[in-house]
Short mmCIF file of C-alpha atoms and ligand atoms in Angstrom, two decimals:
data_model
loop_
_atom_site.label_atom_id
_atom_site.label_comp_id
_atom_site.label_asym_id
_atom_site.label_seq_id
_atom_site.Cartn_x
_atom_site.Cartn_y
_atom_site.Cartn_z
CA MET A 21 -51.68 -9.07 -10.86
CA GLU A 22 -51.43 -12.81 -11.02
CA GLY A 23 -49.22 -15.87 -11.13
CA LYS A 24 -45.60 -15.25 -12.02
CA GLU A 25 -45.78 -11.48 -11.59
CA GLN A 26 -47.13 -11.81 -8.05
CA GLU A 27 -44.39 -14.33 -7.25
CA GLU A 28 -41.68 -11.95 -8.52
CA MET A 29 -43.07 -9.15 -6.36
CA GLU A 30 -43.00 -11.21 -3.20
CA LYS A 31 -39.67 -12.96 -3.81
CA GLU A 32 -37.11 -12.29 -1.10
CA TYR A 33 -33.87 -11.28 -2.81
CA THR A 34 -32.15 -10.15 0.37
CA VAL A 35 -32.55 -12.60 3.24
CA LEU A 36 -30.37 -10.57 5.64
CA THR A 37 -29.90 -6.88 4.87
CA PHE A 38 -26.72 -5.03 5.68
CA ALA A 39 -28.67 -2.81 8.07
CA GLU A 40 -29.91 -5.91 9.94
CA TYR A 41 -26.34 -7.27 10.02
CA GLU A 42 -25.10 -3.99 11.52
CA GLU A 43 -27.97 -3.93 14.01
CA GLY A 44 -26.88 -7.44 15.03
CA LEU A 45 -23.31 -6.23 15.55
CA ARG A 46 -24.55 -3.43 17.80
CA ASN A 47 -26.42 -6.06 19.84
CA GLY A 48 -23.29 -8.19 20.16
CA LYS A 49 -24.35 -10.73 17.52
CA LEU A 50 -22.45 -11.74 14.39
CA LEU A 51 -25.18 -12.68 11.93
CA GLY A 52 -24.73 -14.56 8.67
CA LEU A 53 -26.38 -16.91 6.21
CA ARG A 54 -26.25 -20.68 5.69
CA CYS A 55 -26.42 -21.99 2.13
CA ALA A 56 -28.86 -24.83 1.43
CA SER A 57 -26.68 -26.08 -1.46
CA CYS A 58 -23.16 -26.23 0.00
CA LYS A 59 -24.05 -25.77 3.71
CA LYS A 60 -21.31 -23.14 4.05
CA ILE A 61 -21.69 -19.84 5.88
CA THR A 62 -21.71 -16.38 4.30
CA CYS A 63 -20.79 -13.36 6.45
CA HIS A 64 -21.09 -10.34 5.97
CA PRO A 65 -24.41 -10.97 4.20
CA MET A 66 -24.72 -11.10 0.40
CA PRO A 67 -27.71 -11.92 -1.80
CA VAL A 68 -26.03 -15.19 -2.85
CA CYS A 69 -23.71 -17.69 -1.11
CA GLN A 70 -20.13 -16.32 -1.08
CA TRP A 71 -18.76 -19.83 -1.77
CA CYS A 72 -21.02 -21.36 -4.44
CA GLY A 73 -23.35 -18.56 -5.49
CA GLY A 74 -26.35 -20.52 -4.17
CA ARG A 75 -29.62 -18.62 -3.94
CA SER A 76 -31.26 -20.52 -1.07
CA LEU A 77 -30.04 -18.97 2.17
CA GLU A 78 -31.21 -18.93 5.78
CA ARG A 79 -30.21 -16.57 8.58
CA ILE A 80 -27.95 -17.89 11.32
CA GLU A 81 -25.86 -16.48 14.16
CA LEU A 82 -22.10 -17.11 14.17
CA SER A 83 -20.17 -17.77 17.38
CA GLY A 84 -18.07 -14.61 17.01
CA GLU A 85 -14.95 -16.72 17.57
CA GLY A 86 -12.10 -17.20 15.17
CA GLU A 87 -8.43 -16.74 14.34
CA LEU A 88 -6.61 -13.44 13.77
CA THR A 89 -5.16 -13.73 10.25
CA THR A 90 -3.64 -10.25 9.94
CA PHE A 91 -3.76 -6.69 11.27
CA THR A 92 -2.02 -3.34 11.08
CA VAL A 93 -1.62 -0.31 13.31
CA ILE A 94 -2.82 2.80 11.50
CA ARG A 95 -0.62 5.79 12.38
CA VAL A 96 -1.71 8.09 9.54
CA PRO A 97 -5.52 7.94 9.55
CA SER A 98 -8.01 9.04 6.98
CA GLU A 99 -10.14 12.14 7.64
CA GLY A 100 -12.74 11.38 10.30
CA PHE A 101 -10.50 8.96 12.22
CA GLU A 102 -7.95 11.45 13.59
CA ASP A 103 -9.06 10.90 17.20
CA ASP A 104 -8.88 7.10 16.89
CA ALA A 105 -5.24 6.85 15.75
CA PRO A 106 -3.36 4.69 16.45
CA TYR A 107 -5.95 1.97 15.88
CA ILE A 108 -5.87 -1.64 14.67
CA PRO A 109 -7.88 -2.91 11.68
CA CYS A 110 -7.79 -6.69 11.48
CA LEU A 111 -9.00 -9.69 9.52
CA VAL A 112 -10.47 -12.63 11.39
CA LYS A 113 -11.20 -16.09 10.00
CA THR A 114 -14.31 -17.17 11.88
CA LYS A 115 -14.71 -20.68 13.27
CA GLU A 116 -17.61 -21.08 10.83
CA GLY A 117 -15.44 -20.32 7.78
CA PRO A 118 -15.88 -16.83 6.37
CA CYS A 119 -13.46 -13.98 7.16
CA VAL A 120 -14.63 -10.67 8.56
CA VAL A 121 -12.87 -7.32 8.77
CA GLY A 122 -13.03 -5.45 12.05
CA ARG A 123 -11.11 -3.64 14.74
CA LEU A 124 -8.82 -5.36 17.25
CA ASP A 125 -9.22 -4.22 20.86
CA TYR A 126 -5.54 -4.25 21.88
CA ASP A 127 -2.80 -1.86 22.97
CA ALA A 128 -1.49 -0.47 19.68
CA GLU A 129 2.02 -0.04 21.11
CA GLN A 130 2.17 -3.73 22.06
CA ALA A 131 0.69 -5.17 18.85
CA THR A 132 3.34 -7.37 17.23
CA GLN A 133 3.45 -10.09 14.59
CA GLU A 134 3.06 -12.80 17.29
CA LEU A 135 -0.64 -11.88 17.56
CA ILE A 136 -1.31 -13.45 14.16
CA GLY A 137 -2.75 -16.93 14.57
CA LYS A 138 -4.17 -16.15 18.01
CA ARG A 139 -7.72 -17.08 18.86
CA VAL A 140 -10.03 -14.07 19.05
CA ARG A 141 -13.62 -13.43 20.06
CA MET A 142 -16.00 -10.63 19.12
CA ASN A 143 -16.39 -8.49 22.22
CA GLY A 144 -18.42 -5.61 20.84
CA SER A 145 -18.76 -3.31 17.89
CA TYR A 146 -17.56 0.06 16.67
CA THR A 147 -19.88 2.53 15.03
CA TYR A 148 -18.36 5.28 12.93
CA LYS A 149 -20.73 8.22 12.84
CA GLY A 150 -19.94 8.76 9.17
CA ASP A 151 -19.12 11.81 7.09
CA LYS A 152 -20.70 13.55 4.08
CA TYR A 153 -19.71 10.66 1.84
CA SER A 154 -20.39 7.54 3.90
CA GLY A 155 -24.14 7.14 3.44
CA GLY A 156 -24.73 7.51 7.17
CA ALA A 157 -23.22 5.65 10.12
CA HIS A 158 -21.74 2.19 9.74
CA THR A 159 -20.77 -0.47 12.25
CA CYS A 160 -17.98 -3.06 12.31
CA PRO A 161 -17.22 -5.88 14.74
CA VAL A 162 -14.51 -5.50 17.41
CA PHE A 163 -12.43 -8.50 18.48
CA GLU A 164 -10.30 -9.27 21.51
CA ILE A 165 -7.52 -11.79 21.91
CA GLN A 166 -9.31 -14.62 23.66
CA GLU A 167 -6.44 -16.43 25.29
CA ASN A 168 -2.71 -16.36 25.07
CA LYS A 169 -2.84 -19.43 22.86
CA SER A 170 -2.74 -20.01 19.14
CA VAL A 171 -5.58 -21.78 17.38
CA THR A 172 -3.48 -24.89 16.83
CA GLN A 173 -2.69 -25.02 20.56
CA ILE A 174 -6.37 -24.69 21.41
CA ASN A 175 -7.29 -27.47 18.99
CA ALA A 176 -4.65 -29.71 20.54
CA ASP A 177 -6.01 -29.12 24.06
CA MET B 4 -10.37 -8.44 -34.50
CA ARG B 5 -7.65 -6.14 -35.87
CA ASP B 6 -4.22 -5.59 -34.36
CA VAL B 7 -3.77 -2.26 -32.58
CA ALA B 8 -0.71 -0.01 -32.43
CA ILE B 9 0.45 2.87 -30.25
CA ILE B 10 1.81 5.63 -32.50
CA GLY B 11 2.04 8.60 -30.13
CA ILE B 12 2.68 9.18 -26.43
CA GLY B 13 2.44 12.14 -24.04
CA HIS B 14 3.26 12.63 -20.35
CA THR B 15 3.22 15.72 -18.13
CA LYS B 16 5.73 16.34 -15.37
CA PHE B 17 4.45 14.47 -12.31
CA GLY B 18 4.35 16.21 -8.93
CA ARG B 19 2.53 19.39 -7.95
CA ALA B 20 0.79 21.07 -10.88
CA SER B 21 -0.74 24.54 -11.01
CA GLU B 22 -2.81 23.71 -14.10
CA THR B 23 -6.36 22.31 -13.96
CA SER B 24 -6.96 18.62 -14.69
CA LEU B 25 -8.43 19.63 -18.05
CA GLU B 26 -5.23 21.50 -18.92
CA LEU B 27 -3.05 18.62 -17.72
CA PHE B 28 -4.92 16.08 -19.86
CA SER B 29 -4.86 18.41 -22.89
CA GLU B 30 -1.10 18.82 -22.52
CA ALA B 31 -0.56 15.04 -22.49
CA ALA B 32 -3.02 14.52 -25.36
CA LEU B 33 -1.43 17.22 -27.53
CA GLN B 34 2.04 15.78 -26.89
CA ALA B 35 0.74 12.38 -27.98
CA VAL B 36 -0.89 13.78 -31.13
CA ASP B 37 2.28 15.71 -32.02
CA ASP B 38 4.42 12.66 -31.32
CA ALA B 39 2.22 10.61 -33.67
CA GLY B 40 2.20 13.35 -36.27
CA VAL B 41 -1.57 13.11 -36.66
CA ASP B 42 -4.10 15.90 -36.94
CA LEU B 43 -6.52 16.30 -34.03
CA LYS B 44 -9.33 16.04 -36.60
CA GLU B 45 -8.40 12.38 -37.16
CA ILE B 46 -9.28 11.45 -33.55
CA GLU B 47 -12.62 9.64 -33.45
CA ALA B 48 -13.08 8.95 -29.72
CA LEU B 49 -11.53 9.83 -26.37
CA PHE B 50 -11.08 7.39 -23.46
CA GLN B 51 -10.12 9.01 -20.16
CA GLY B 52 -9.19 7.52 -16.80
CA ALA B 53 -9.99 9.77 -13.84
CA ALA B 54 -10.57 8.46 -10.35
CA LEU B 55 -11.59 11.30 -8.05
CA PRO B 56 -12.21 14.50 -10.06
CA GLY B 57 -15.44 15.19 -8.15
CA PHE B 58 -13.50 15.51 -4.90
CA GLU B 59 -10.45 17.21 -6.37
CA GLU B 60 -12.03 19.93 -8.48
CA GLY B 61 -15.79 19.43 -8.12
CA GLN B 62 -15.83 18.02 -11.63
CA VAL B 63 -17.66 14.95 -12.84
CA THR B 64 -17.91 13.82 -16.45
CA PRO B 65 -14.55 15.43 -17.31
CA PRO B 66 -13.94 13.67 -20.66
CA GLY B 67 -16.60 15.70 -22.47
CA PHE B 68 -14.85 18.86 -21.34
CA SER B 69 -11.48 17.41 -22.35
CA ALA B 70 -12.86 16.71 -25.83
CA ALA B 71 -14.23 20.26 -25.94
CA GLU B 72 -10.87 21.74 -24.82
CA LEU B 73 -9.23 20.01 -27.77
CA ASN B 74 -12.07 21.09 -30.08
CA LEU B 75 -12.85 17.41 -30.64
CA ASN B 76 -16.52 17.59 -29.69
CA PRO B 77 -18.95 16.06 -30.41
CA ILE B 78 -16.92 12.81 -30.67
CA PRO B 79 -17.72 10.19 -27.99
CA ALA B 80 -15.67 10.85 -24.85
CA THR B 81 -15.96 8.50 -21.90
CA ARG B 82 -14.58 8.38 -18.37
CA TYR B 83 -13.23 5.10 -17.02
CA GLU B 84 -13.04 4.71 -13.26
CA GLY B 85 -11.19 1.79 -11.72
CA ALA B 86 -9.51 3.79 -8.94
CA CYS B 87 -5.73 3.64 -9.54
CA ALA B 88 -6.25 1.39 -12.62
CA SER B 89 -8.52 3.93 -14.36
CA ALA B 90 -6.17 4.77 -17.26
CA SER B 91 -5.31 1.12 -17.88
CA ILE B 92 -8.94 0.11 -18.30
CA ALA B 93 -9.45 3.21 -20.50
CA ILE B 94 -6.58 2.08 -22.75
CA ARG B 95 -7.85 -1.51 -22.76
CA GLU B 96 -11.32 -0.33 -23.84
CA ALA B 97 -9.83 1.98 -26.48
CA ALA B 98 -7.81 -0.91 -27.90
CA MET B 99 -10.96 -3.07 -28.02
CA TRP B 100 -12.92 -0.44 -29.97
CA VAL B 101 -10.10 -0.02 -32.49
CA ALA B 102 -9.61 -3.79 -32.74
CA ALA B 103 -13.34 -4.20 -33.37
CA GLY B 104 -13.09 -1.81 -36.30
CA GLU B 105 -15.44 0.83 -34.90
CA TYR B 106 -12.70 3.51 -34.78
CA ASP B 107 -9.40 3.81 -36.65
CA MET B 108 -7.74 6.45 -34.44
CA VAL B 109 -8.41 7.33 -30.80
CA ILE B 110 -6.82 9.02 -27.77
CA ALA B 111 -6.69 7.20 -24.43
CA GLY B 112 -5.08 8.18 -21.16
CA GLY B 113 -5.78 9.54 -17.75
CA VAL B 114 -5.40 12.41 -15.35
CA GLU B 115 -5.45 13.10 -11.62
CA LYS B 116 -4.89 16.09 -9.38
CA ALA B 117 -4.67 14.79 -5.82
CA LEU B 118 -2.09 16.98 -4.08
CA LEU B 119 -4.33 19.95 -3.29
CA MET B 120 -6.58 17.65 -1.23
CA GLY B 121 -3.85 17.30 1.43
CA THR B 122 -2.87 14.02 3.10
CA LEU B 123 -5.90 13.73 5.43
CA PHE B 124 -8.64 14.24 2.83
CA ALA B 125 -6.69 12.48 0.07
CA THR B 126 -6.35 9.45 2.35
CA ARG B 127 -10.13 9.59 2.91
CA THR B 128 -10.96 9.78 -0.79
CA PHE B 129 -8.47 7.05 -1.76
CA ALA B 130 -10.00 4.84 0.95
CA MET B 131 -13.31 5.17 -0.94
CA ALA B 132 -11.91 2.42 -3.19
CA CYS B 133 -12.13 0.07 -0.19
CA HIS B 134 -15.42 -1.80 0.43
CA ALA B 135 -17.35 1.08 2.01
CA PRO B 136 -19.90 -0.92 4.09
CA THR B 137 -17.39 -3.19 5.87
CA GLU B 138 -13.99 -1.50 5.54
CA GLY B 139 -15.31 2.06 5.90
CA PRO B 140 -16.24 2.00 9.60
CA VAL B 141 -13.00 0.16 10.44
CA GLY B 142 -11.06 3.22 9.23
CA LEU B 143 -8.98 1.19 6.84
CA THR B 144 -6.55 3.15 4.64
CA PHE B 145 -4.61 2.01 1.58
CA PRO B 146 -1.30 1.78 3.40
CA GLY B 147 -3.28 -0.17 6.01
CA VAL B 148 -4.47 -2.75 3.49
CA PHE B 149 -0.94 -3.35 2.19
CA ALA B 150 0.47 -3.40 5.71
CA MET B 151 -1.96 -6.24 6.45
CA ALA B 152 -0.77 -7.97 3.26
CA ALA B 153 2.86 -7.53 4.38
CA ARG B 154 2.11 -9.22 7.70
CA GLN B 155 0.50 -12.15 5.86
CA TYR B 156 3.54 -12.37 3.56
CA SER B 157 5.79 -12.50 6.62
CA ARG B 158 3.67 -15.23 8.19
CA ASN B 159 3.20 -17.28 4.98
CA TYR B 160 6.91 -17.57 4.22
CA GLY B 161 8.40 -17.47 7.71
CA ILE B 162 10.26 -14.22 7.06
CA SER B 163 10.44 -12.15 10.26
CA ILE B 164 8.89 -8.67 10.05
CA ASP B 165 12.34 -7.08 10.56
CA LYS B 166 13.83 -9.13 7.71
CA LEU B 167 10.83 -8.43 5.46
CA ARG B 168 11.12 -4.67 6.13
CA GLU B 169 14.73 -4.85 4.87
CA LYS B 170 13.73 -6.78 1.77
CA MET B 171 10.82 -4.43 1.04
CA ALA B 172 13.15 -1.46 1.46
CA HIS B 173 15.14 -2.66 -1.56
CA VAL B 174 12.06 -1.97 -3.72
CA SER B 175 11.99 1.64 -2.54
CA VAL B 176 15.75 2.07 -2.97
CA LYS B 177 15.60 0.70 -6.54
CA ASN B 178 12.54 2.65 -7.62
CA HIS B 179 13.78 5.92 -6.13
CA LYS B 180 17.14 5.37 -7.83
CA HIS B 181 15.41 5.22 -11.23
CA GLY B 182 12.84 7.91 -10.38
CA ALA B 183 15.68 10.29 -9.58
CA LEU B 184 16.99 9.77 -13.15
CA ASN B 185 13.59 10.41 -14.77
CA PRO B 186 13.05 14.12 -15.62
CA LEU B 187 9.24 13.69 -15.58
CA ALA B 188 9.25 12.02 -12.15
CA GLN B 189 7.96 13.66 -8.99
CA PHE B 190 11.27 12.83 -7.27
CA TYR B 191 13.61 13.71 -10.17
CA LYS B 192 17.10 14.32 -8.77
CA LYS B 193 15.75 13.47 -5.29
CA LEU B 194 16.16 10.39 -3.04
CA GLY B 195 18.34 8.73 -5.70
CA ASP B 196 20.84 7.32 -3.23
CA LEU B 197 18.47 6.10 -0.56
CA LYS B 198 19.73 3.43 1.85
CA VAL B 199 17.77 0.48 3.24
CA GLU B 200 18.09 2.04 6.73
CA ASP B 201 16.52 5.30 5.48
CA VAL B 202 13.40 3.41 4.42
CA ILE B 203 13.18 1.39 7.65
CA ASN B 204 13.79 4.44 9.88
CA SER B 205 11.31 6.63 8.06
CA ARG B 206 8.01 7.50 9.83
CA LEU B 207 5.55 4.61 10.31
CA VAL B 208 2.36 5.12 8.29
CA ALA B 209 0.68 1.74 8.87
CA ASP B 210 2.80 -0.76 10.75
CA PRO B 211 5.10 -2.20 9.24
CA LEU B 212 5.02 0.23 6.26
CA THR B 213 6.88 3.54 6.55
CA LEU B 214 6.50 6.72 4.52
CA LEU B 215 9.30 5.55 2.17
CA ASP B 216 7.48 2.24 1.59
CA CYS B 217 4.63 4.31 0.09
CA CYS B 218 4.15 6.12 -3.20
CA PRO B 219 3.28 9.84 -2.94
CA PHE B 220 0.10 11.72 -3.78
CA SER B 221 0.59 13.35 -7.20
CA ASP B 222 -0.81 15.49 -9.98
CA GLY B 223 -0.27 14.57 -13.62
CA ALA B 224 -1.59 13.22 -16.89
CA ALA B 225 -0.50 10.81 -19.61
CA ALA B 226 -2.07 9.93 -22.94
CA ILE B 227 -1.45 7.81 -26.03
CA VAL B 228 -2.72 7.72 -29.59
CA LEU B 229 -3.90 4.30 -30.78
CA CYS B 230 -4.66 3.28 -34.33
CA ALA B 231 -5.27 0.18 -36.42
CA ALA B 232 -1.95 -1.63 -36.80
CA GLU B 233 -2.15 -1.76 -40.59
CA GLU B 234 -2.12 2.06 -40.65
CA ALA B 235 0.61 2.53 -38.04
CA ARG B 236 3.59 2.72 -40.39
CA ARG B 237 1.99 5.64 -42.22
CA TYR B 238 2.69 7.67 -39.09
CA THR B 239 5.78 6.20 -37.45
CA ASP B 240 8.76 3.95 -38.07
CA ASP B 241 8.60 2.46 -34.61
CA PRO B 242 5.02 1.61 -33.65
CA VAL B 243 4.50 -0.43 -30.51
CA TYR B 244 1.74 -3.02 -30.66
CA ILE B 245 -0.80 -3.96 -28.00
CA LEU B 246 -0.41 -7.74 -28.01
CA GLY B 247 -2.67 -8.65 -25.14
CA THR B 248 -4.72 -7.22 -22.31
CA GLY B 249 -6.36 -8.66 -19.22
CA GLN B 250 -8.68 -7.40 -16.54
CA GLY B 251 -9.91 -8.85 -13.28
CA SER B 252 -12.23 -7.89 -10.45
CA GLY B 253 -11.78 -8.46 -6.73
CA GLY B 254 -14.17 -7.75 -3.88
CA PRO B 255 -14.22 -6.98 -0.18
CA LEU B 256 -10.99 -7.92 1.63
CA SER B 257 -12.98 -10.28 3.85
CA LYS B 258 -13.91 -12.44 0.87
CA MET B 259 -10.25 -12.93 -0.13
CA GLU B 260 -8.46 -16.12 0.85
CA ASP B 261 -5.02 -14.50 1.11
CA LEU B 262 -4.12 -10.83 0.57
CA THR B 263 -0.77 -11.88 -0.93
CA LYS B 264 -2.43 -13.94 -3.69
CA PRO B 265 -5.26 -11.79 -5.07
CA VAL B 266 -7.23 -13.84 -7.60
CA SER B 267 -8.15 -10.67 -9.51
CA ARG B 268 -4.48 -10.04 -10.30
CA ILE B 269 -3.61 -13.66 -11.09
CA SER B 270 -6.53 -14.07 -13.50
CA SER B 271 -5.99 -10.68 -15.16
CA ALA B 272 -2.29 -11.42 -15.80
CA ARG B 273 -3.11 -14.89 -17.17
CA MET B 274 -5.77 -13.39 -19.46
CA ALA B 275 -3.20 -10.94 -20.86
CA PHE B 276 -0.56 -13.67 -21.41
CA LYS B 277 -3.13 -15.92 -23.10
CA HIS B 278 -4.35 -13.09 -25.31
CA ALA B 279 -0.75 -12.25 -26.31
CA GLY B 280 0.35 -15.87 -26.69
CA LEU B 281 3.32 -15.13 -24.45
CA LYS B 282 4.62 -16.26 -21.06
CA PRO B 283 6.50 -14.43 -18.28
CA SER B 284 9.91 -15.55 -19.59
CA ASP B 285 9.19 -13.72 -22.90
CA ILE B 286 8.82 -10.34 -21.16
CA ASP B 287 11.89 -8.06 -21.08
CA VAL B 288 10.64 -5.18 -18.93
CA LEU B 289 7.85 -4.51 -16.44
CA GLU B 290 6.08 -1.38 -15.28
CA LEU B 291 4.04 -2.61 -12.34
CA HIS B 292 1.90 -1.17 -9.59
CA ASP B 293 4.29 -0.49 -6.69
CA CYS B 294 1.84 1.66 -4.71
CA PHE B 295 3.71 0.21 -1.73
CA THR B 296 6.95 -1.78 -1.60
CA ILE B 297 5.12 -4.99 -0.63
CA ALA B 298 2.76 -4.46 -3.59
CA GLU B 299 5.68 -4.87 -6.03
CA LEU B 300 6.61 -8.23 -4.48
CA ILE B 301 2.99 -9.45 -4.58
CA ALA B 302 2.61 -8.32 -8.22
CA LEU B 303 5.81 -10.07 -9.35
CA GLU B 304 4.57 -13.35 -7.86
CA CYS B 305 0.95 -13.08 -9.05
CA MET B 306 2.09 -12.37 -12.61
CA GLY B 307 4.30 -15.46 -12.55
CA PHE B 308 7.75 -13.85 -12.64
CA PHE B 309 8.76 -15.49 -9.36
CA ASP B 310 7.42 -18.38 -7.31
CA TRP B 311 5.32 -17.65 -4.22
CA GLY B 312 7.47 -16.14 -1.50
CA GLU B 313 10.54 -15.67 -3.71
CA ALA B 314 10.12 -12.10 -4.96
CA ALA B 315 11.46 -10.63 -1.70
CA ASP B 316 14.80 -12.46 -1.95
CA ALA B 317 14.96 -11.93 -5.71
CA THR B 318 14.56 -8.18 -5.26
CA GLU B 319 17.25 -8.08 -2.58
CA GLU B 320 19.55 -9.98 -4.99
CA GLY B 321 18.96 -7.40 -7.75
CA GLN B 322 16.98 -9.66 -10.09
CA THR B 323 14.47 -6.83 -10.72
CA GLU B 324 17.20 -4.27 -11.43
CA LEU B 325 18.75 -3.27 -14.74
CA GLY B 326 20.65 -6.33 -15.98
CA GLY B 327 18.66 -8.64 -13.71
CA LYS B 328 16.19 -11.37 -14.63
CA ILE B 329 13.31 -8.94 -15.13
CA PRO B 330 14.00 -5.18 -14.86
CA THR B 331 10.99 -3.70 -13.05
CA ASN B 332 9.86 -0.09 -12.83
CA MET B 333 12.83 1.44 -14.61
CA SER B 334 10.77 4.67 -14.79
CA GLY B 335 10.87 4.87 -11.00
CA GLY B 336 7.49 3.22 -10.66
CA LEU B 337 4.76 4.80 -8.58
CA ILE B 338 7.18 5.21 -5.67
CA GLY B 339 9.84 7.19 -7.52
CA LYS B 340 7.92 8.69 -10.43
CA GLY B 341 4.72 9.61 -8.58
CA HIS B 342 1.18 8.27 -8.74
CA PRO B 343 -1.52 10.55 -10.16
CA ILE B 344 -3.93 7.67 -9.83
CA GLY B 345 -6.14 8.23 -12.88
CA ALA B 346 -3.05 8.67 -15.09
CA THR B 347 -0.80 5.90 -13.81
CA GLY B 348 -1.74 3.16 -16.29
CA ALA B 349 -1.10 5.49 -19.23
CA SER B 350 2.21 6.55 -17.68
CA GLN B 351 3.24 2.88 -17.43
CA VAL B 352 2.46 2.39 -21.13
CA TYR B 353 4.32 5.64 -21.96
CA TRP B 354 7.50 4.41 -20.26
CA LEU B 355 7.33 0.97 -21.89
CA VAL B 356 7.04 2.63 -25.31
CA LYS B 357 10.02 4.84 -24.42
CA GLN B 358 11.98 1.69 -23.49
CA MET B 359 11.06 0.03 -26.80
CA ARG B 360 12.12 3.08 -28.74
CA GLY B 361 15.42 3.18 -26.81
CA GLU B 362 14.49 6.63 -25.49
CA ALA B 363 14.36 5.99 -21.72
CA PRO B 364 16.58 8.27 -19.60
CA LYS B 365 20.26 7.30 -19.24
CA GLY B 366 20.62 4.81 -16.39
CA ASN B 367 17.04 3.59 -16.89
CA GLN B 368 17.24 2.32 -20.49
CA ILE B 369 17.51 -1.44 -20.90
CA ASP B 370 20.20 -2.60 -23.32
CA PRO B 371 19.49 -4.19 -25.76
CA VAL B 372 16.23 -2.37 -26.42
CA PRO B 373 13.43 -4.61 -25.08
CA GLU B 374 11.13 -6.50 -27.48
CA TYR B 375 8.27 -7.17 -25.06
CA GLY B 376 6.99 -5.22 -22.05
CA MET B 377 4.09 -5.58 -19.64
CA THR B 378 2.15 -3.28 -17.35
CA ASP B 379 0.31 -4.19 -14.15
CA THR B 380 -2.13 -1.70 -12.64
CA LEU B 381 -4.15 -2.19 -9.47
CA GLY B 382 -7.23 -0.21 -8.45
CA GLY B 383 -8.61 -0.26 -4.93
CA ASP B 384 -7.73 -3.07 -2.55
CA PHE B 385 -7.42 -5.57 -5.44
CA GLY B 386 -10.84 -4.45 -6.74
CA THR B 387 -9.81 -3.70 -10.34
CA LEU B 388 -6.74 -5.20 -11.98
CA CYS B 389 -5.51 -4.62 -15.49
CA HIS B 390 -2.54 -5.88 -17.50
CA ILE B 391 -1.31 -4.73 -20.91
CA ILE B 392 1.38 -6.53 -22.94
CA LEU B 393 3.23 -4.49 -25.56
CA GLY B 394 5.61 -5.61 -28.31
CA LYS B 395 7.87 -4.05 -30.95
CA GLY B 396 6.52 -6.60 -33.43
CA LYS B 397 3.06 -8.08 -33.93
ZN1 ZN C 26 -23.19 -22.28 -1.11
#
C-alpha cells in the first residue's frame, strides 16, 4: 500500500466519537469540537462542523453552562421510562453556542414557564440502561438551574 | 417531465381494525382501482408508506406481500419510511416515476396498525423517530417534543401558557367537530361538540399538552391510483392533478434554532409552491399534520398562511374553519380522523380529492368546490417533511 491509499486508511473521519462524548458526560464533562474554518463549536459531536460543514475539527471541553430554552414535564412516558415519570426533558443553549438536549434536575410539580431563559449548568448525567432496540445504554447531560436569575440579568451584573 | 393525475382513491375506516396490515392496504388499493375503473393488470408499480410494521406485526418489506396479495407480482413494490410522512413521500416518489415516463399507471398509499401495541409500547416505537443517540436516553416522547415547541411559541410571542392552551384548544374543537362528521374517522359521531374547557381539563400528557391536544393511535390504510395526465380523462371526468411537491429533512432537535420554525417544513413548503407555480393565497383548502394542536399552528405559519405568531389568534377567530380564510383539516385532521402513521399522507390526499369532487361529508364540504388544495405531512420531530399541491386543472 502506498501514497494516497495509505493516507485514506489513516485519515481520521471522526475526531470525537459519540461513545467518547458519552464517556465525557459520565465524567462530568461536556465535550465538543471547534471548527478551524468558522471557529464555532459543535456539540454533540458530528463528523463535520454543524454550522459550516467544515472538515477540520479539534476536540474541546465546553463549560457546561447555558440558558434553558424550553422543557416539558413528561406524564405519559414511553416504555422503559415508567419509573422516571414525571421527568423533565429540556433544551439548553450553551454559552459556547450549540444547543444540547438533556434532562432538567428540578421538581416536576414546580416546573413552570418562568424557568425558560434561566441560566443552567450541567450537574451530572443520566444513563438509560437501554432496551432491545436502543443499541445498548446511552447517556445524556443533566442540568440544574444555576441561580434564580435570567441570562440577561446575569449579563447585566 | 409529464403532468400526473390522480384518478382513483381508497380509504379504510380509521380506528381499531381486526384485519392485518396487508388486508387493510389491499382494501384501500382495491377501492382506489375500482374508483378509477382500471384493471389491476394495468398497475405497473406499487409505492407503499409503512412506518413500524416490524414492531406491529413482525413484518418488514411489506410492499412485496401487498403486491402478491393483489396478484400484481412481480411488479416493483417499494416501502417508503419517513415515520408519519411515509405515505406522502411514497406518493411523491410515485408521481416522479410517472412524470419521468417510466410508468403510466401506479398505486401509491400507506398503511399502519398501531393500536394493538398499546400506549406504552406505541409511545416507545413512535419515539424511535426522535434522534436515538441524544433524545433516546432523555426519554423524549412525541407529545414531549411538541410540548417543548408550545413553550417556545408561548415565549416567542409573549402569549401566556394559559392563554396559549385556550388558543390551542380551538384546533382540537374544530378538528373533532369535522372528524365527528366524517364516517371514515376514528371519532365519527364522537367528541363533535367539544368545548375549550374539555381540552384544557383533559389529562396532561406532556405539560402543557393534554390528551385532547393529541391525535390518537390508529389502524388504517389509504391508497390512490396515479397515471399520466394525458390519459386521465380516459378513466374519469374529474381527475385531480398533482401540481407540485416538496420534501425537506430536519435533524436532531438540538441542531434546530427554534422548534416553532422548522427549516425542513419551511423549505419543503416553498419547494412545493415553486414547483406548482402557486402561492399560499391561491390555496383553497388544507389537510395538514395536526399530530398535536400546536403542530397545526406551527404548520400554518411555516407554510406561509399566517405570519409568525399569528396562527393562534387566527384559529381562535375561526379563520381556519369552513368559510374562513383557509379551511384546514375539514376531514377532522389527525386529531379527529385518526392517525395511522404510514397511511396519513395518502388519507390527506384522499380527502382533498373528495373536496375537489364535491364529495366531502355534509358539514365538511367547502362551497364552492375548491380549485386548489395542499397537504402537509411531518415525520419524526421535523425529520421528514413533505408537501403535495393538488388542483382541479393543470
Ligand atoms: Zn465551521
